[in-house]
XYZ file of C-alpha atoms in Angstrom:
681
model
C 118.274 100.441 83.431
C 115.882 97.552 82.851
C 116.447 94.318 80.906
C 113.447 92.242 80.080
C 113.053 89.128 78.017
C 110.195 87.821 75.925
C 107.965 85.024 77.311
C 107.071 81.945 75.226
C 103.749 80.772 76.681
C 102.226 77.401 76.044
C 98.500 76.558 75.515
C 98.052 74.351 78.585
C 95.426 73.942 81.179
C 95.924 72.088 84.514
C 93.424 69.269 85.285
C 91.884 68.834 88.763
C 93.924 65.726 89.387
C 96.997 67.765 88.663
C 96.246 70.285 91.421
C 95.611 67.361 93.841
C 98.906 65.689 93.063
C 100.652 69.087 93.094
C 99.351 69.993 96.518
C 100.526 66.675 98.058
C 103.964 67.203 96.423
C 104.350 70.737 97.828
C 103.044 70.014 101.277
C 106.148 67.870 101.902
C 108.245 71.013 101.665
C 105.927 73.655 103.102
C 106.396 74.759 106.710
C 103.332 74.429 108.673
C 101.653 77.735 109.707
C 98.445 78.809 111.284
C 95.462 78.856 108.817
C 94.649 82.438 109.759
C 95.937 85.017 112.098
C 94.243 88.180 113.389
C 95.758 91.593 112.621
C 95.798 93.520 115.809
C 95.747 96.882 113.940
C 92.379 96.518 112.291
C 90.919 93.202 113.423
C 91.116 91.619 110.019
C 92.581 88.149 109.279
C 95.777 87.743 107.370
C 95.353 84.598 105.349
C 96.999 82.665 102.495
C 94.071 83.679 100.377
C 93.802 86.689 98.159
C 90.004 86.825 98.509
C 87.515 87.405 101.277
C 85.407 84.482 102.655
C 82.307 84.030 100.671
C 83.484 85.638 97.431
C 83.091 84.080 94.149
C 84.942 84.555 90.873
C 82.241 87.078 89.824
C 83.388 89.307 92.726
C 86.946 89.451 91.584
C 88.611 92.086 89.377
C 90.506 90.187 86.792
C 91.531 93.169 84.720
C 95.081 92.779 85.994
C 95.069 89.014 85.055
C 94.424 88.690 81.314
C 93.580 85.143 80.493
C 92.611 84.110 76.933
C 92.091 80.538 75.781
C 94.134 79.151 78.768
C 97.271 81.240 78.026
C 98.519 84.578 79.167
C 100.746 87.178 77.701
C 101.991 88.070 81.224
C 104.945 86.191 82.796
C 106.941 86.820 86.049
C 109.050 89.926 86.205
C 111.050 90.845 89.339
C 110.411 94.434 90.254
C 112.559 96.307 92.725
C 110.614 99.063 94.523
C 111.606 101.300 97.483
C 110.336 99.997 100.805
C 108.258 102.591 102.852
C 110.784 102.530 105.669
C 113.369 103.942 103.328
C 111.000 106.193 101.634
C 110.098 107.679 105.043
C 113.775 108.173 106.124
C 114.953 111.795 105.440
C 118.609 110.609 105.216
C 117.622 107.930 102.636
C 119.090 104.913 104.500
C 118.978 101.542 102.530
C 117.247 100.046 105.590
C 116.042 96.929 103.892
C 119.566 96.135 102.664
C 121.290 96.303 106.086
C 118.492 94.457 107.846
C 119.037 91.668 105.241
C 122.637 91.643 106.345
C 121.634 91.451 110.036
C 119.304 88.503 109.369
C 122.143 86.623 107.512
C 120.592 86.640 104.048
C 123.074 88.891 102.475
C 126.524 87.628 103.306
C 129.629 89.847 103.400
C 131.485 89.867 100.094
C 134.923 89.560 101.762
C 135.998 86.505 103.658
C 136.141 86.920 107.501
C 134.362 90.185 107.401
C 131.965 90.594 110.320
C 128.341 91.063 109.353
C 128.314 94.150 111.487
C 131.020 95.704 109.353
C 129.227 94.949 106.189
C 126.004 96.481 107.552
C 127.991 99.638 108.639
C 129.348 99.954 105.094
C 125.780 99.772 103.775
C 124.497 102.298 106.389
C 127.116 104.981 105.634
C 126.255 104.888 102.005
C 123.435 107.293 103.144
C 124.321 108.324 106.691
C 127.738 108.431 108.363
C 126.177 108.870 111.880
C 124.492 105.412 112.767
C 125.418 105.445 116.489
C 124.073 108.948 116.878
C 120.948 108.685 114.888
C 120.160 105.297 116.376
C 119.832 107.105 119.656
C 118.069 110.351 118.875
C 116.175 109.971 115.573
C 112.456 109.973 116.018
C 112.442 107.127 113.502
C 109.855 108.121 110.798
C 111.004 104.891 109.181
C 109.339 102.866 111.866
C 106.072 104.808 111.422
C 106.172 103.950 107.801
C 107.109 100.256 108.171
C 104.785 97.816 106.433
C 105.174 95.471 109.311
C 102.713 97.685 111.214
C 100.043 96.005 109.156
C 100.911 92.629 110.643
C 101.919 93.145 114.208
C 104.388 95.786 115.007
C 107.111 97.762 113.304
C 110.633 96.559 112.964
C 113.060 98.109 115.506
C 115.021 99.843 112.887
C 116.464 102.516 115.099
C 117.782 100.049 117.603
C 119.533 97.866 114.988
C 121.150 101.168 113.593
C 122.502 102.004 117.072
C 123.801 98.552 117.653
C 125.745 98.537 114.329
C 127.010 102.021 114.868
C 128.302 101.180 118.347
C 129.935 98.006 117.096
C 131.683 100.040 114.473
C 132.957 102.592 116.894
C 134.079 99.829 119.393
C 135.940 98.027 116.644
C 137.486 101.123 115.103
C 135.941 100.719 111.640
C 137.218 103.222 109.281
C 135.396 105.394 106.733
C 135.277 104.166 103.104
C 138.189 104.956 100.887
C 138.174 108.415 99.231
C 137.835 108.695 95.458
C 140.610 109.689 93.108
C 141.713 113.302 93.548
C 139.483 115.424 91.187
C 141.578 118.681 91.791
C 138.267 120.453 92.884
C 138.020 122.458 96.085
C 134.739 122.704 98.048
C 133.984 125.073 100.956
C 131.544 123.684 103.527
C 130.177 126.312 105.945
C 129.125 124.737 109.172
C 130.180 121.674 111.098
C 126.855 120.314 112.023
C 125.090 117.135 110.681
C 124.474 118.742 107.147
C 127.989 120.055 106.826
C 129.739 116.981 108.115
C 127.627 114.635 105.927
C 128.370 116.755 102.906
C 132.051 116.736 103.666
C 131.891 112.881 103.973
C 130.226 112.367 100.608
C 132.326 114.943 98.796
C 135.533 113.273 99.998
C 134.200 109.933 98.850
C 133.887 111.621 95.394
C 137.556 112.660 95.596
C 137.024 116.363 96.031
C 139.184 118.546 98.468
C 136.936 119.831 101.271
C 137.563 122.807 103.705
C 135.120 123.025 106.568
C 134.510 126.288 108.391
C 133.008 126.199 111.827
C 132.522 129.134 114.206
C 132.592 127.003 117.428
C 135.778 125.313 118.710
C 134.370 121.780 118.119
C 132.399 120.213 115.345
C 128.977 118.678 115.743
C 126.503 121.534 115.448
C 123.199 120.620 117.061
C 124.355 117.099 117.726
C 126.775 118.603 120.304
C 125.343 121.956 121.175
C 121.684 121.116 120.970
C 121.290 117.655 122.486
C 122.255 116.738 126.043
C 125.141 114.413 126.567
C 123.026 111.748 128.149
C 121.252 111.341 124.748
C 124.350 111.689 122.514
C 127.457 110.565 124.513
C 130.358 112.719 123.589
C 132.897 110.038 123.124
C 130.468 108.426 120.726
C 129.978 111.636 118.825
C 133.657 112.334 118.651
C 134.249 108.849 117.201
C 131.813 109.423 114.337
C 133.043 112.824 113.569
C 136.702 111.750 113.761
C 135.950 109.039 111.163
C 134.933 111.829 108.739
C 137.793 114.224 109.451
C 140.232 111.412 109.109
C 139.246 111.215 105.430
C 141.309 114.314 104.870
C 138.914 117.154 105.480
C 140.609 120.506 106.270
C 138.964 121.735 109.445
C 138.927 125.467 110.428
C 137.181 125.861 113.739
C 136.743 129.205 115.436
C 136.272 130.734 112.076
C 133.049 132.519 111.155
C 132.222 133.193 107.574
C 130.966 136.727 107.131
C 133.328 137.933 109.941
C 136.668 136.172 109.741
C 136.253 135.192 106.062
C 134.197 137.037 103.483
C 131.889 135.400 100.903
C 133.961 137.017 98.135
C 137.052 135.310 99.381
C 135.278 132.004 99.362
C 134.021 132.419 95.851
C 137.584 133.190 94.603
C 139.192 130.343 96.388
C 136.672 127.448 95.947
C 134.833 125.764 92.985
C 131.716 125.292 94.885
C 130.312 126.363 98.341
C 127.844 124.425 100.603
C 125.953 126.476 103.126
C 125.194 124.500 106.222
C 125.504 127.058 109.097
C 122.243 126.011 110.699
C 119.684 128.132 112.453
C 121.637 129.697 115.384
C 119.366 132.571 116.562
C 116.220 131.744 118.592
C 112.866 133.486 118.201
C 111.496 135.319 121.177
C 107.871 135.393 122.164
C 105.703 137.932 120.236
C 104.849 139.724 123.427
C 105.403 143.376 124.344
C 108.541 144.059 126.183
C 110.088 140.689 125.482
C 113.325 141.945 124.049
C 113.799 144.486 126.852
C 113.186 142.066 129.731
C 116.373 140.684 131.246
C 115.223 137.303 132.363
C 113.278 136.523 129.142
C 115.571 134.722 126.851
C 115.272 132.269 123.953
C 116.440 128.715 123.857
C 119.539 129.371 121.786
C 120.774 131.912 124.311
C 120.086 129.637 127.172
C 121.957 126.696 125.454
C 124.912 128.921 124.630
C 125.306 129.972 128.221
C 124.739 126.394 129.425
C 127.321 124.847 127.015
C 129.927 127.427 127.922
C 129.640 126.326 131.530
C 127.481 128.925 133.266
C 123.891 129.465 133.939
C 122.534 133.011 134.658
C 120.533 133.555 137.835
C 119.313 131.398 140.641
C 115.935 130.585 139.111
C 113.624 128.329 141.228
C 110.641 128.554 138.793
C 111.198 128.330 135.010
C 108.679 128.527 132.184
C 109.642 127.029 128.839
C 107.229 127.961 125.963
C 107.429 125.510 123.083
C 106.238 122.020 122.505
C 108.870 120.528 120.358
C 111.754 118.230 121.124
C 113.903 121.297 121.787
C 111.703 122.523 124.628
C 111.483 119.035 126.143
C 115.277 118.744 126.240
C 115.730 122.131 127.869
C 113.181 121.320 130.597
C 114.803 117.953 131.266
C 118.323 119.381 131.425
C 117.031 122.005 133.806
C 115.502 119.420 136.109
C 118.870 117.602 136.164
C 120.899 120.815 136.930
C 118.391 122.237 139.490
C 118.592 125.692 141.108
C 122.290 126.683 141.061
C 124.129 129.945 141.174
C 127.294 128.795 139.207
C 128.354 126.008 137.158
C 132.074 125.338 136.789
C 132.972 122.274 134.677
C 136.130 121.241 132.665
C 133.955 119.516 130.017
C 130.720 121.668 129.869
C 129.910 119.854 126.512
C 128.905 116.827 128.601
C 125.859 118.712 129.635
C 124.603 120.345 126.449
C 120.836 120.624 125.810
C 118.829 120.225 122.602
C 115.945 122.498 123.297
C 115.252 124.803 126.102
C 112.756 123.153 128.544
C 114.930 120.404 129.988
C 117.678 122.417 131.809
C 116.148 123.657 135.119
C 115.408 122.195 138.641
C 117.313 121.621 141.807
C 116.395 122.186 145.429
C 112.661 122.614 144.608
C 113.100 124.104 141.114
C 109.810 123.935 139.161
C 109.910 123.509 135.346
C 106.761 124.161 133.471
C 106.569 123.522 129.727
C 103.567 125.062 127.728
C 102.324 124.285 124.292
C 99.815 125.875 122.014
C 98.746 122.310 120.948
C 97.124 119.659 123.200
C 99.717 117.527 124.818
C 98.974 114.505 122.594
C 99.557 116.676 119.518
C 102.775 118.320 120.470
C 105.488 117.943 117.953
C 107.793 116.475 120.503
C 108.132 112.702 120.360
C 105.588 110.872 122.646
C 108.291 108.911 124.577
C 110.185 112.140 125.145
C 107.026 113.697 126.601
C 106.539 110.634 128.792
C 110.096 110.867 130.052
C 109.814 114.624 130.910
C 106.595 114.041 132.876
C 108.051 111.117 134.762
C 111.080 113.380 135.624
C 108.802 116.088 137.102
C 108.377 118.511 134.324
C 104.841 120.069 134.421
C 103.418 120.102 130.828
C 100.465 122.238 129.987
C 98.828 121.808 126.639
C 96.353 124.024 124.687
C 97.536 127.242 126.320
C 98.951 130.485 124.910
C 100.966 133.349 126.416
C 99.261 136.736 126.595
C 101.372 138.958 128.650
C 104.665 139.164 130.569
C 104.050 140.068 134.197
C 106.816 142.221 135.516
C 107.906 143.424 139.037
C 108.931 146.746 140.197
C 112.479 146.045 139.077
C 111.424 145.466 135.476
C 112.135 141.794 135.584
C 109.529 139.179 134.606
C 107.989 137.480 137.567
C 105.409 135.378 135.662
C 103.441 134.858 132.533
C 99.749 135.572 131.946
C 98.285 132.810 129.866
C 94.876 131.487 128.609
C 93.461 128.291 127.267
C 93.215 128.123 123.419
C 92.139 126.181 120.477
C 94.085 125.991 117.183
C 92.861 126.928 113.801
C 95.551 125.478 111.633
C 98.706 126.893 113.195
C 96.966 130.032 114.596
C 95.902 129.943 118.208
C 92.432 131.178 119.161
C 92.130 132.373 122.785
C 89.218 131.224 124.874
C 87.704 134.046 126.815
C 87.348 133.705 130.522
C 90.211 131.112 130.868
C 93.042 133.527 131.842
C 95.500 132.422 134.485
C 99.089 133.290 135.723
C 102.172 131.149 136.174
C 104.930 132.470 138.439
C 108.423 132.335 137.005
C 112.048 133.565 137.714
C 112.955 133.038 134.026
C 110.988 132.490 130.892
C 112.501 130.745 127.914
C 111.146 130.824 124.366
C 111.729 127.655 122.421
C 109.367 128.414 119.421
C 111.764 128.379 116.597
C 115.065 129.456 115.149
C 116.598 131.165 112.192
C 119.944 131.871 110.607
C 122.553 134.527 111.481
C 123.417 136.256 108.181
C 125.770 138.962 109.542
C 128.315 139.703 106.867
C 126.397 137.681 104.285
C 123.132 139.373 104.142
C 122.655 138.786 100.346
C 121.915 135.115 101.133
C 119.005 136.032 103.443
C 115.614 135.336 101.867
C 114.100 137.834 104.386
C 112.892 135.103 106.714
C 116.215 134.074 108.175
C 116.745 131.274 105.762
C 118.188 130.573 102.263
C 116.168 129.823 99.259
C 117.170 126.914 96.995
C 115.993 125.047 93.934
C 114.463 122.082 95.681
C 115.266 119.816 92.717
C 118.982 120.463 92.890
C 119.728 122.161 96.239
C 121.459 125.024 94.393
C 120.961 128.541 95.946
C 118.659 130.551 93.844
C 120.360 133.256 91.863
C 123.934 132.299 92.823
C 126.036 130.022 90.674
C 128.076 127.373 92.413
C 126.342 127.914 95.742
C 124.374 125.106 97.385
C 122.673 124.846 100.809
C 121.067 122.328 103.188
C 120.120 121.629 106.764
C 118.346 123.984 109.201
C 119.254 127.076 107.293
C 116.625 125.988 104.767
C 114.035 125.191 107.528
C 114.726 123.772 110.946
C 113.872 120.112 111.058
C 115.261 116.780 112.177
C 118.948 115.877 112.350
C 118.338 113.111 109.877
C 116.926 115.611 107.455
C 119.993 117.746 107.590
C 122.123 114.577 106.914
C 119.984 113.797 103.844
C 120.444 117.278 102.621
C 124.232 116.950 102.965
C 124.179 113.639 100.970
C 122.051 115.029 98.228
C 123.702 118.320 97.922
C 127.134 116.538 97.690
C 125.891 114.443 94.807
C 124.403 117.681 93.183
C 127.771 119.409 93.633
C 129.683 116.662 91.962
C 127.181 116.707 89.200
C 127.669 120.462 88.795
C 131.441 120.300 88.716
C 131.262 117.711 86.004
C 129.574 119.903 83.393
C 128.221 123.013 85.080
C 124.640 121.538 85.082
C 122.765 119.750 87.788
C 120.103 117.184 86.830
C 116.849 117.135 88.719
C 116.663 114.645 91.580
C 114.490 111.485 91.277
C 110.954 111.482 93.042
C 112.235 108.878 95.588
C 115.637 110.406 96.429
C 117.341 107.759 98.646
C 120.351 105.393 98.535
C 118.955 102.776 96.296
C 119.902 99.077 96.058
C 121.939 98.689 92.841
C 121.669 95.205 91.375
C 124.518 95.760 88.862
C 126.803 96.838 91.676
C 125.792 93.710 93.785
C 126.554 91.456 90.690
C 129.850 93.142 90.271
C 131.057 92.747 93.751
C 130.105 89.049 93.665
C 131.872 88.559 90.383
C 128.768 88.039 88.267
C 128.582 91.252 86.237
C 126.966 90.899 82.769
C 129.375 90.481 79.905
C 129.785 93.274 77.319
C 126.987 93.440 74.774
C 128.134 91.957 71.441
C 125.821 94.131 69.220
C 124.228 91.117 67.689
C 120.491 91.219 67.514
C 118.827 88.378 69.412
C 115.111 88.398 69.727
C 113.269 86.763 72.541
C 116.203 85.243 74.382
C 116.556 84.805 78.140
C 119.912 82.921 77.923
C 122.366 85.612 76.789
C 124.704 86.667 79.639
C 125.119 90.281 78.517
C 121.786 91.283 80.238
C 119.986 90.929 83.456
C 116.792 89.240 82.567
C 113.217 89.652 83.809
C 114.233 92.430 86.183
C 113.048 96.048 86.480
C 114.229 98.695 88.811
C 111.369 101.179 89.785
C 112.899 102.228 93.132
C 113.586 105.836 92.078
C 109.803 106.436 91.354
C 107.740 103.912 93.322
C 107.313 102.954 96.929
C 105.888 99.607 97.532
C 102.507 99.541 99.546
C 101.510 96.959 102.000
C 98.610 95.890 99.849
C 101.146 94.559 97.313
C 102.566 92.135 99.923
C 101.210 88.697 100.703
C 100.948 89.465 104.441
C 99.462 86.095 105.287
C 102.854 84.649 104.955
C 104.098 86.306 108.110
C 103.775 85.036 111.611
C 103.197 87.281 114.536
C 106.678 87.973 116.117
C 107.050 90.339 119.063
C 109.368 93.231 118.406
C 112.662 93.211 120.434
C 112.359 96.279 122.581
C 115.268 98.302 123.865
C 115.403 98.737 127.598
C 115.619 102.204 129.041
C 116.754 103.677 132.328
C 113.628 105.529 133.519
C 114.313 107.937 136.418
C 111.715 109.534 138.655
C 111.360 113.118 139.618
C 113.226 112.424 142.940
C 116.116 110.837 141.131
C 116.601 113.220 138.277
C 118.851 115.774 139.983
C 122.432 115.475 138.746
C 121.630 112.267 136.760
C 123.304 112.528 133.365
C 123.693 108.813 132.586
C 122.621 107.519 129.081
C 119.025 106.316 129.199
C 118.909 103.801 126.257
C 120.306 100.286 126.682
C 121.444 99.017 123.338
C 120.492 95.774 121.659
C 122.600 92.608 121.919
C 123.818 90.993 118.747
C 121.103 88.394 119.134
C 118.423 90.993 119.435
C 119.621 92.911 116.301
C 119.613 89.694 114.247
C 116.114 88.753 115.488
C 114.818 92.235 114.307
C 116.569 91.723 110.964
C 114.502 88.566 110.612
C 111.316 90.455 111.261
C 111.894 92.658 108.248
C 109.403 91.717 105.395
C 111.943 92.802 102.798
C 109.255 94.833 101.004
C 109.789 95.104 97.290
C 112.837 92.642 97.226
C 113.117 88.897 97.253
C 114.043 87.513 100.662
C 114.468 83.899 99.528
C 111.385 82.251 100.988
C 110.933 79.745 98.178
C 107.212 80.271 97.808
C 107.307 80.936 94.097
C 109.396 77.796 93.453
C 107.148 75.539 95.642
C 103.839 76.826 94.198
C 104.717 77.054 90.448
C 102.660 74.335 88.788
C 105.017 74.202 85.783
C 108.425 74.093 87.649
C 109.080 77.210 85.448
C 110.542 79.076 88.451
C 113.819 77.685 89.758
C 116.530 78.637 92.089
C 119.728 80.202 90.618
C 122.840 78.086 91.176
C 124.159 78.697 94.546
C 127.476 79.903 93.111
C 125.730 82.496 90.993
C 123.191 83.927 93.569
C 123.087 87.399 94.817
C 120.569 89.545 96.547
C 117.635 90.007 94.081
C 118.793 87.036 91.903
C 117.732 84.059 94.077
C 115.289 82.742 91.476
C 114.826 82.880 87.671
C 112.138 81.834 85.266
C 112.215 79.303 82.314
C 109.795 81.179 79.953
C 109.413 78.002 77.819
C 107.553 76.426 80.703
C 105.717 79.526 82.077
C 101.946 79.642 81.316
C 101.376 82.965 83.044
C 99.077 81.522 85.773
C 100.023 84.301 88.147
C 100.399 82.050 91.227
C 103.934 83.071 91.783
C 102.862 86.803 92.131
C 99.938 85.778 94.405
C 102.222 83.906 96.952
C 105.176 86.349 96.838
C 105.324 87.753 100.419
C 107.417 90.858 99.442
C 105.650 91.931 96.277
C 108.838 91.437 94.355
C 107.090 89.414 91.602
C 104.818 91.185 89.116
C 103.420 90.053 85.856
C 105.095 91.685 82.893
C 104.162 91.420 79.322
C 105.914 88.935 77.193
C 105.766 88.274 73.361
């Protein structure tokens, strides 16, 4: 909701002597900064000026700055927009908010609360797995970060890991559950989507029963990612925080076999399908299904996670190109050539995709991709690690034929070079070659297992939903999310769980589900912020008051556009920001000679000091970060700081509209783009 006030402008024009005096006055309080700085991204200069060198007023587009007879009908309005980091995050993290906590701008609302706990509370409003995702998420938020236009992105992923680890080490609990609604929800699948949905449904006060066919929860976080990337004690801590909220867990129970869909429909008010994509796709080559030593990645991981690996392969080919294939190859390199694996805790050695699990005593692991190496879907640093560890990666090649021996087993793969036309490979004649192999693993995709629930299958091994509501098409009270819609990132599945839980609550309220907003993330809520600080607006007294900005029943000169708009870097005053190097996480890099049997965690977490420094690098796009520029540069002293006792995030400054002349200077010098010029009276 938006509250705005009318602006009462004066007919006043500053004199040249005024500007000279004003400049001298303000320079006493300004911090000294370089006059210009070079942007390493594009070679341009970030300056304090909004115009290029040599431009004149005739070159400026003043359509957005309406001046008539020395007065304007536009005055400052504080506009909250979603920052691009959050808009790029599939789980919808309110990143700007918890970075403001790390930097010390947003203080905990409870005395003696550590800032890390407050940041954790803000994180789990969107994602209950900060320690896990801080390690394995490919961080699309960092790619979208506006700071890339100044120097380098903010280390969002690393701050998330630090806070998540701190919460685990200090045994921080999940938020309180809501009042019991009497509603019962079935969640099918204990992976990231199902667990996230259970978390948010319990927060809403619903009873949740979670069905999982494995003996442990975690889904791809446990059975698809190796333990050196997601330590199992860390994962168990984050999962345990959710189950402790009162979720009824039923492991070793497969819906469709042990429990029917009809039984679920009779027993529960709503059902959330999050069983993942548990069946791997084989290569589309003749004889694949009949060849014993040609398997898909899911089969390989299943054998691996149960504590045994078939065969004594010395040469392995993994066909893929995504993170899954990289992980499989990397795990393979660590295990090496073995005949039997007996472990008490096989989950410590799980693999995400198929390529990483093969090499010991001379084992060779070859990973092939249809796309060039630099265009593979696997993250760049994962490719670099695999190459360093001895995985041979071949890009722009496609499989043509399985080469079999007299015993009918595969002994190699015939391939050729190729180009890509969209997603369709085009073979290059005359480039055929062969690669020897004792086992061939296909990691080219996955789909769902609909045994016993065939009616849900859309014919492509997935479930069709209404994208605006996450409701399963044609089935009332059924919702779905995660890889069963389309295999993607873990953070995507978590986002599905959060949104679907909200949609289910909406459905249980009145049987209807409203369309989700265009920017569907965990938004900053100014009213909630005011409430927790004891500054909530008073009730409206129903008395008409025209043109006032003094009444305390409204939040004045503020507008929330975060559900529909993402702020661009062009709206920021980037010249305000100094070049500050990013704090980089250290990693344990191991060579091909050291990889065998090495299952140590690779990432070294931030220190508290590093996390706080990265918080300070955040440009707080679309939200005030209390820099004082608008106060310093306002020629009328119309903008003033809110009394310290009344301040909250987003309400650090206010405007006296009896003084404002609409000169637009405050907007021009606002580093975060929070100030826009709104129409007055």
